[in-house]
Tab-separated table of C-alpha atoms in Angstrom:
chain	number	residue	atom	x	y	z
A	1	MET	CA	79.964	123.007	57.964
A	2	LYS	CA	83.333	124.414	58.242
A	3	THR	CA	86.326	123.271	60.730
A	4	VAL	CA	89.613	124.713	60.794
A	5	ALA	CA	92.438	122.705	62.799
A	6	ILE	CA	95.400	124.984	64.325
A	7	LYS	CA	98.738	123.752	65.601
A	8	ASN	CA	101.348	125.693	68.008
A	9	LEU	CA	98.495	128.089	68.974
A	10	MET	CA	97.543	126.493	72.442
A	11	ASP	CA	100.824	128.076	74.269
A	12	LYS	CA	99.661	131.563	73.602
A	13	LEU	CA	96.283	131.317	75.196
A	14	LYS	CA	95.768	131.392	78.882
A	15	ASN	CA	94.837	128.477	80.748
A	16	ASN	CA	93.735	128.474	84.379
A	17	PHE	CA	91.328	125.384	83.808
A	18	HIS	CA	92.330	123.115	87.011
A	19	GLU	CA	95.981	122.047	86.796
A	20	THR	CA	95.861	121.121	82.992
A	21	GLN	CA	98.696	120.897	80.051
A	22	TYR	CA	97.421	121.961	76.709
A	23	ALA	CA	97.485	119.900	73.676
A	24	SER	CA	99.060	120.611	70.645
A	25	LEU	CA	95.924	121.216	68.274
A	26	ILE	CA	93.063	123.587	68.574
A	27	LEU	CA	89.726	123.033	66.586
A	28	SER	CA	87.363	125.441	65.402
A	29	ALA	CA	83.922	124.610	63.981
A	30	THR	CA	81.269	126.740	62.348
A	31	LEU	CA	78.018	126.019	60.833
A	32	GLU	CA	76.228	128.426	57.897
A	33	ASP	CA	72.608	128.864	57.781
A	34	LYS	CA	71.748	126.864	60.983
A	35	ASN	CA	68.111	126.883	61.610
A	36	SER	CA	67.750	124.754	64.696
A	37	SER	CA	68.639	126.167	68.083
A	38	SER	CA	70.002	122.805	69.335
A	39	VAL	CA	73.332	121.102	67.942
A	40	LYS	CA	75.329	118.223	68.898
A	41	ILE	CA	78.781	117.596	67.993
A	42	GLU	CA	81.435	114.931	68.337
A	43	LEU	CA	85.105	115.825	67.957
A	44	ASP	CA	88.007	113.089	67.898
A	45	PHE	CA	91.309	114.283	69.173
A	46	PRO	CA	94.446	111.948	68.628
A	47	ARG	CA	95.695	111.015	72.394
A	48	ILE	CA	99.242	111.983	72.449
A	49	GLN	CA	99.683	112.760	76.140
A	50	PRO	CA	100.605	110.148	78.805
A	51	ASN	CA	97.774	107.621	79.569
A	52	GLY	CA	98.099	108.415	83.247
A	53	ASN	CA	96.599	111.963	82.402
A	54	LYS	CA	92.802	112.705	82.577
A	55	PRO	CA	91.424	114.537	79.486
A	56	TYR	CA	89.110	117.459	79.699
A	57	CYS	CA	86.936	118.360	76.580
A	58	VAL	CA	86.847	122.395	76.662
A	59	PHE	CA	86.040	125.311	74.591
A	60	TRP	CA	87.547	128.741	74.455
A	61	ASN	CA	85.145	131.221	76.161
A	62	THR	CA	85.639	134.621	74.430
A	63	SER	CA	83.840	136.606	77.213
A	64	LYS	CA	86.080	135.258	79.978
A	65	GLY	CA	89.179	134.722	78.121
A	66	ASP	CA	89.766	131.239	79.285
A	67	TRP	CA	88.722	127.668	78.903
A	68	SER	CA	85.508	126.279	80.061
A	69	ASP	CA	83.945	122.934	79.884
A	70	VAL	CA	80.293	123.972	80.142
A	71	GLY	CA	78.420	122.109	77.396
A	72	CYS	CA	81.292	119.653	76.659
A	73	ALA	CA	82.076	116.284	78.114
A	74	VAL	CA	84.227	113.568	77.410
A	75	LYS	CA	82.071	110.720	75.475
A	76	TYR	CA	84.848	107.797	75.604
A	77	GLY	CA	88.456	107.582	75.300
A	78	ASP	CA	91.071	105.037	74.986
A	79	ALA	CA	94.873	104.967	74.396
A	80	ASP	CA	94.694	106.238	71.249
A	81	SER	CA	92.081	109.162	70.920
A	82	THR	CA	89.654	111.150	73.240
A	83	VAL	CA	86.331	111.926	71.517
A	84	CYS	CA	84.318	114.938	72.941
A	85	GLU	CA	80.586	115.658	72.742
A	86	CYS	CA	79.734	119.393	72.752
A	87	ASN	CA	76.349	121.104	72.133
A	88	HIS	CA	77.400	124.328	70.924
A	89	LEU	CA	80.234	125.464	68.334
A	90	THR	CA	83.229	127.412	68.953
A	91	SER	CA	86.758	126.764	69.232
A	92	PHE	CA	87.560	123.274	71.144
A	93	SER	CA	90.769	121.609	72.513
A	94	VAL	CA	91.421	118.837	74.854
A	95	LEU	CA	93.687	119.683	78.089
A	96	MET	CA	95.316	117.131	80.329
A	97	ALA	CA	95.362	116.789	84.007
A	98	LYS	CA	96.677	114.544	86.657
A	99	GLU	CA	94.283	111.709	87.265
A	100	ASN	CA	91.736	111.936	89.902
A	101	ILE	CA	93.208	109.821	93.061
A	102	SER	CA	90.009	109.619	94.822
A	103	THR	CA	88.551	106.019	95.227
A	104	ASP	CA	85.315	104.353	96.741
A	105	ASP	CA	87.321	103.278	100.059
A	106	LEU	CA	89.052	106.781	100.389
A	107	ASP	CA	85.890	108.506	100.163
A	108	MET	CA	83.878	106.296	102.565
A	109	ILE	CA	87.025	106.545	105.061
A	110	THR	CA	86.598	110.647	104.825
A	111	LYS	CA	83.016	110.506	105.428
A	112	VAL	CA	83.289	108.333	108.383
A	113	GLY	CA	86.247	110.089	109.612
A	114	LEU	CA	84.631	113.476	109.144
A	115	GLY	CA	81.542	112.408	110.533
A	116	VAL	CA	83.165	110.886	113.721
A	117	SER	CA	85.502	114.009	114.415
A	118	ILE	CA	82.361	116.307	114.246
A	119	CYS	CA	80.466	114.292	116.762
A	120	CYS	CA	83.812	114.339	118.977
A	121	LEU	CA	84.244	117.921	118.522
A	122	VAL	CA	80.518	118.571	119.605
A	123	ILE	CA	81.059	116.585	122.644
A	124	PHE	CA	84.417	118.002	123.460
A	125	LEU	CA	82.938	121.712	123.271
A	126	THR	CA	79.904	120.432	125.311
A	127	VAL	CA	82.086	119.294	128.072
A	128	GLU	CA	84.149	122.401	128.186
A	129	TYR	CA	81.313	124.398	128.353
A	130	LEU	CA	79.989	122.345	131.275
A	131	VAL	CA	83.451	122.444	133.373
A	132	TRP	CA	84.768	125.787	132.415
A	133	SER	CA	84.301	127.332	135.586
A	134	ALA	CA	85.581	124.483	137.564
A	135	VAL	CA	88.795	123.951	135.495
A	136	VAL	CA	89.627	127.608	135.064
A	137	GLN	CA	91.281	128.420	138.224
A	138	SER	CA	94.567	130.245	137.162
A	139	ASN	CA	95.818	132.477	134.350
A	140	LEU	CA	97.570	129.257	132.756
A	141	SER	CA	94.622	126.798	133.043
A	142	HIS	CA	92.564	129.789	131.403
A	143	PHE	CA	94.971	130.159	128.604
A	144	ARG	CA	95.133	126.525	127.909
A	145	HIS	CA	91.492	126.090	127.793
A	146	THR	CA	91.022	129.151	125.794
A	147	ALA	CA	93.592	128.175	122.988
A	148	ILE	CA	92.147	124.616	122.824
A	149	VAL	CA	88.505	125.329	122.471
A	150	ASN	CA	89.307	127.892	119.535
A	151	ILE	CA	91.543	124.754	118.175
A	152	ALA	CA	88.150	122.612	118.406
A	153	THR	CA	85.850	125.040	117.191
A	154	PHE	CA	87.895	125.945	113.918
A	155	LEU	CA	88.364	122.435	113.601
A	156	LEU	CA	84.835	121.797	113.600
A	157	LEU	CA	84.055	124.558	111.072
A	158	GLY	CA	86.671	123.319	108.684
A	159	ASP	CA	85.524	119.547	108.887
A	160	CYS	CA	81.847	120.601	108.184
A	161	SER	CA	83.100	122.990	105.401
A	162	PHE	CA	84.703	119.934	103.784
A	163	LEU	CA	81.524	117.752	103.990
A	164	VAL	CA	79.365	120.336	101.711
A	165	PRO	CA	79.606	119.354	98.388
A	166	ALA	CA	80.387	122.960	97.361
A	167	GLU	CA	81.220	121.914	93.800
A	168	LYS	CA	77.579	120.980	92.653
A	169	PHE	CA	76.285	124.714	93.771
A	170	GLY	CA	78.173	126.714	91.366
A	171	GLU	CA	81.300	128.830	91.452
A	172	ASP	CA	80.186	131.372	93.860
A	173	TRP	CA	79.537	128.900	96.537
A	174	CYS	CA	82.742	126.832	95.411
A	175	LEU	CA	84.732	130.088	96.169
A	176	PHE	CA	83.087	130.817	99.341
A	177	PHE	CA	83.740	127.378	100.848
A	178	THR	CA	87.342	127.550	99.379
A	179	VAL	CA	87.737	130.422	101.594
A	180	CYS	CA	86.084	128.812	104.634
A	181	LYS	CA	88.304	125.900	104.549
A	182	HIS	CA	91.489	127.990	103.996
A	183	LEU	CA	90.743	130.419	106.912
A	184	PHE	CA	89.514	127.754	109.768
A	185	PHE	CA	92.494	125.431	109.091
A	186	LEU	CA	94.715	128.481	109.307
A	187	ALA	CA	93.240	129.734	112.252
A	188	MET	CA	93.180	126.302	113.733
A	189	PHE	CA	97.054	125.971	113.397
A	190	SER	CA	97.461	129.746	114.741
A	191	TRP	CA	95.676	128.721	117.951
A	192	MET	CA	98.167	125.663	118.429
A	193	LEU	CA	100.962	128.257	117.772
A	194	CYS	CA	99.569	130.761	120.689
A	195	LEU	CA	99.206	127.377	122.835
A	196	SER	CA	102.995	126.475	122.305
A	197	VAL	CA	104.348	129.665	122.766
A	198	MET	CA	102.756	130.682	125.753
A	199	LEU	CA	103.626	127.385	127.575
A	200	VAL	CA	107.322	128.248	126.734
A	201	HIS	CA	107.035	131.662	128.015
A	202	GLN	CA	105.409	130.739	131.085
A	203	LEU	CA	107.980	128.105	132.250
A	204	ILE	CA	110.931	130.360	131.248
A	205	PHE	CA	109.957	133.692	132.441
A	206	VAL	CA	108.641	132.199	135.767
A	207	PHE	CA	108.544	135.503	137.711
A	208	ASN	CA	107.213	137.768	134.406
A	209	PRO	CA	103.695	135.645	133.800
A	210	LEU	CA	101.507	136.771	131.118
A	211	ARG	CA	98.480	138.625	132.335
A	212	LYS	CA	95.057	137.503	130.717
A	213	ARG	CA	94.448	140.752	129.131
A	214	VAL	CA	97.666	140.515	127.382
A	215	PHE	CA	97.328	136.995	126.470
A	216	MET	CA	94.019	137.492	125.157
A	217	PHE	CA	95.210	140.601	122.806
A	218	LEU	CA	98.034	138.953	121.539
A	219	SER	CA	96.425	135.495	120.669
A	220	SER	CA	93.439	137.416	118.974
A	221	ILE	CA	95.643	138.971	116.669
A	222	VAL	CA	97.518	135.451	115.860
A	223	GLY	CA	94.904	133.503	115.791
A	224	TYR	CA	92.021	135.565	114.056
A	225	VAL	CA	93.844	138.624	112.312
A	226	CYS	CA	96.663	136.960	110.827
A	227	PRO	CA	94.426	134.224	109.105
A	228	ILE	CA	92.462	136.794	107.648
A	229	LEU	CA	95.297	138.766	106.408
A	230	ILE	CA	96.815	135.707	104.658
A	231	VAL	CA	93.669	134.702	103.022
A	232	GLY	CA	92.669	137.878	101.900
A	233	SER	CA	96.232	138.745	100.562
A	234	SER	CA	96.350	135.439	98.692
A	235	TYR	CA	93.125	135.831	96.835
A	236	VAL	CA	93.903	139.210	96.032
A	237	PHE	CA	97.608	138.243	94.686
A	238	CYS	CA	95.741	135.391	92.632
A	239	LYS	CA	93.284	138.051	91.335
A	240	TYR	CA	95.567	140.578	90.558
A	241	THR	CA	98.000	138.353	88.781
A	242	GLY	CA	95.507	136.501	86.700
A	243	LYS	CA	96.003	132.944	88.329
A	244	LYS	CA	93.253	130.985	89.930
A	245	TYR	CA	92.951	131.004	93.573
A	246	TYR	CA	90.647	127.734	93.600
A	247	ASP	CA	89.802	124.411	91.993
A	248	THR	CA	86.102	124.501	90.971
A	249	GLU	CA	86.156	120.769	90.866
A	250	THR	CA	87.879	120.182	94.566
A	251	CYS	CA	86.731	123.454	95.939
A	252	TRP	CA	90.247	123.633	97.383
A	253	LEU	CA	93.600	125.599	96.765
A	254	ILE	CA	95.580	125.044	93.803
A	255	PHE	CA	99.115	123.410	93.386
A	256	GLU	CA	100.807	123.998	90.063
A	257	ARG	CA	104.548	123.194	91.190
A	258	LEU	CA	106.853	123.766	93.948
A	259	LEU	CA	106.442	127.236	95.341
A	260	VAL	CA	103.809	127.836	92.554
A	261	GLY	CA	99.940	127.904	93.360
A	262	SER	CA	97.512	129.230	95.894
A	263	ILE	CA	98.042	126.142	98.085
A	264	HIS	CA	101.332	127.850	99.461
A	265	ALA	CA	99.440	130.548	101.206
A	266	PHE	CA	98.516	127.630	103.355
A	267	LEU	CA	101.451	125.282	103.378
A	268	LEU	CA	104.059	127.641	104.249
A	269	PRO	CA	102.045	129.098	107.199
A	270	VAL	CA	101.438	125.825	108.642
A	271	GLY	CA	105.161	124.795	107.974
A	272	ALA	CA	106.110	127.716	110.039
A	273	VAL	CA	103.499	126.876	112.724
A	274	ILE	CA	104.744	123.337	113.109
A	275	PHE	CA	108.552	124.298	113.064
A	276	THR	CA	107.892	126.522	115.800
A	277	ASN	CA	105.759	123.996	117.767
A	278	LEU	CA	108.546	121.325	117.280
A	279	PHE	CA	111.226	123.838	118.892
A	280	SER	CA	108.723	124.846	121.627
A	281	MET	CA	108.284	120.938	122.727
A	282	VAL	CA	112.048	120.599	122.874
A	283	VAL	CA	112.322	124.103	125.007
A	284	VAL	CA	109.634	122.643	126.971
A	285	ILE	CA	110.800	119.026	127.855
A	286	VAL	CA	114.448	120.275	128.317
A	287	THR	CA	112.902	122.785	130.863
A	288	LEU	CA	110.931	120.028	132.706
A	289	LEU	CA	113.371	117.687	132.857
A	290	LYS	CA	115.725	120.202	134.571
A	291	SER	CA	112.986	121.149	137.200
A	292	SER	CA	109.894	119.425	137.448
A	293	VAL	CA	108.427	122.708	139.115
A	294	PRO	CA	109.676	125.978	138.748
A	295	ASP	CA	110.214	127.823	141.963
A	296	GLY	CA	107.304	129.618	143.371
A	297	SER	CA	104.863	127.557	141.188
A	298	LYS	CA	101.541	126.105	142.261
A	299	SER	CA	100.506	122.363	141.871
A	300	ASP	CA	97.591	123.550	139.960
A	301	ASP	CA	100.052	125.222	137.146
A	302	LYS	CA	102.129	121.955	137.305
A	303	GLU	CA	99.208	119.917	136.360
A	304	THR	CA	97.995	122.640	133.546
A	305	ALA	CA	101.675	122.564	132.167
A	306	LYS	CA	101.460	118.936	132.035
A	307	GLY	CA	98.332	119.172	129.961
A	308	ILE	CA	99.377	121.564	127.676
A	309	VAL	CA	102.540	119.390	127.154
A	310	LYS	CA	100.468	116.270	126.377
A	311	VAL	CA	98.348	118.384	123.891
A	312	VAL	CA	101.506	119.729	122.101
A	313	VAL	CA	103.131	116.703	121.714
A	314	LEU	CA	100.520	114.754	120.846
A	315	LEU	CA	98.656	117.353	118.406
A	316	THR	CA	101.383	118.752	116.444
A	317	PRO	CA	102.557	115.435	114.918
A	318	VAL	CA	98.855	114.592	114.214
A	319	PHE	CA	97.924	117.989	112.701
A	320	GLY	CA	100.862	118.571	111.386
A	321	GLY	CA	101.978	115.244	109.867
A	322	THR	CA	98.370	115.281	108.087
A	323	TRP	CA	99.492	118.172	105.771
A	324	ILE	CA	102.949	116.810	105.379
A	325	PHE	CA	101.345	113.614	103.938
A	326	GLY	CA	99.129	115.881	101.842
A	327	PHE	CA	102.099	117.692	100.531
A	328	ALA	CA	103.651	114.530	99.920
A	329	LEU	CA	101.199	113.458	97.285
A	330	LEU	CA	101.674	116.117	95.164
A	331	LEU	CA	105.247	115.439	94.864
A	332	LEU	CA	105.022	111.518	94.404
A	333	ASN	CA	104.118	109.784	91.693
A	334	ARG	CA	100.859	107.743	91.242
A	335	GLY	CA	100.933	104.015	91.461
A	336	THR	CA	104.179	103.817	93.566
A	337	PRO	CA	103.875	102.071	97.288
A	338	LEU	CA	104.826	105.440	98.858
A	339	PHE	CA	102.029	107.233	97.102
A	340	THR	CA	99.542	104.897	98.475
A	341	VAL	CA	100.718	104.886	101.763
A	342	ALA	CA	100.853	108.798	101.659
A	343	ASN	CA	97.190	108.572	100.282
A	344	TYR	CA	95.705	106.617	103.188
A	345	SER	CA	97.687	108.280	105.749
A	346	PHE	CA	96.667	111.504	104.745
A	347	THR	CA	92.933	110.551	104.440
A	348	ILE	CA	92.960	108.649	107.875
A	349	LEU	CA	94.976	111.244	109.870
A	350	ASN	CA	92.638	114.320	108.294
A	351	SER	CA	89.519	112.438	109.013
A	352	PHE	CA	89.693	111.455	112.558
A	353	GLN	CA	91.576	114.808	113.757
A	354	GLY	CA	88.469	115.565	116.132
A	355	LEU	CA	88.648	112.035	117.809
A	356	PHE	CA	92.468	112.852	118.554
A	357	LEU	CA	91.770	116.213	120.168
A	358	LEU	CA	88.722	114.940	122.294
A	359	ILE	CA	91.306	112.239	123.495
A	360	THR	CA	94.124	114.318	124.260
A	361	GLY	CA	92.202	117.509	125.332
A	362	CYS	CA	89.433	116.066	127.357
A	363	PHE	CA	89.953	112.186	128.204
A	364	ALA	CA	93.556	112.671	129.043
A	365	GLU	CA	93.426	115.592	131.424
A	366	LYS	CA	92.659	114.554	135.073
A	367	LYS	CA	90.842	117.788	136.160
A	368	VAL	CA	88.436	117.294	133.315
A	369	ARG	CA	87.772	113.943	133.861
A	370	ASP	CA	87.227	114.548	137.699
A	371	GLU	CA	84.889	117.453	136.955
A	372	MET	CA	82.740	115.501	134.589
A	373	ILE	CA	82.559	112.384	137.095
A	374	LYS	CA	81.287	114.632	139.981
A	375	LEU	CA	78.599	116.215	137.326
A	376	ILE	CA	77.524	112.898	136.390
A	377	MET	CA	77.386	111.565	140.280
A	378	ALA	CA	75.439	114.812	141.175
A	379	LYS	CA	73.154	114.317	138.463
A	380	SER	CA	72.531	111.002	139.416
A	381	LYS	CA	72.206	111.564	142.905
A	382	GLY	CA	69.681	114.369	142.151
A	383	LYS	CA	67.347	112.136	140.075
A	384	MET	CA	67.618	109.531	143.030
A	385	GLU	CA	66.683	112.161	145.645
A	386	SER	CA	63.744	113.374	143.298
A	387	THR	CA	62.361	109.794	142.605
A	388	LYS	CA	62.724	109.084	146.735
A	389	ASN	CA	60.852	112.184	147.359
A	390	PHE	CA	57.867	111.457	144.856
A	391	THR	CA	57.746	108.000	146.141
A	392	SER	CA	57.403	109.585	149.771
A	393	THR	CA	54.749	112.245	148.607
A	394	THR	CA	52.483	109.515	146.942
A	395	TYR	CA	52.809	107.041	149.987
A	396	THR	CA	51.608	109.808	152.311
A	397	LYS	CA	48.489	110.992	150.107
A	398	ASP	CA	47.444	107.279	149.955
A	399	LYS	CA	47.791	107.052	153.382
């Protein structure tokens, strides 16, 4: 058995393993005249990193040119040392990362919230399908419902992607679901941008309203093409520069530090959308305060405009605030009261987004409520008439 310990070499080696910091010691172990195919080795590393960090036992994968934890695990550790156990011999070290912030309470809130959101989004899309022909009577109402159906669809796909434990199925599936989540949530925010910008245009340029074909063309570019380009370019950039696009443990984008990491390919576009939506909110509110209904407007357009204002005003803080809290988690220190507040706020808001969308996009709109009541009443009346006819027929035959 031969072992070699080397100091001051770790900073010369590439490190894309999670969000870790390298230790000062690397240990190489070799075994001569090895007859058995199985081996188990324990390595005791001095713990010189802060106690708040999580240790990973890793080895240097010569084929990939990076660190890997396959076949190695932390057996136990304390404030003084970390003991690793591996089933193969190579060059070992310990990498330190920020401690996992997940708790049983947060996991339960996330699962329950996402389950509720998925059910609410399915209900919302079903209601939109049933009342579509009745509520889409003008171009403005068509724009509104097209945008909000796309928002609900991409939010539903994003929530379903988050519920899949992709990290258990291997790196390929982890990459696939990371791309899905990145794409779906970007598309959701892009359609919110289409909704708010369209409303501003309709209220300001009263005599030059958007045509349906123009709106669908521009919205398709913003809502479909732009998110695909952002996700594709960010992945190619990470691949070209040798940086990791996703974390294999969480199957989500990586944050290294401010303006460094693939997460910024999501945060920066979302920040731009939130800023634009807030500006649109101010313009819409000021315009409506000056004149409740622009000259030449129809009453149906007025009600639709009010519905869009409700959606933009209520959903922008909910959707945007969620990721503001998420970004705060990356900057705040664990253990502080602000970190706990941001952690629970992010989990609750992010998990129950589908419920908020059902309330604001369906229950809060009078026209949708009225159409649903008509459908329910018509269905109930049809059942009563069917029962009455069946009773009359039976009575006649008996007689």
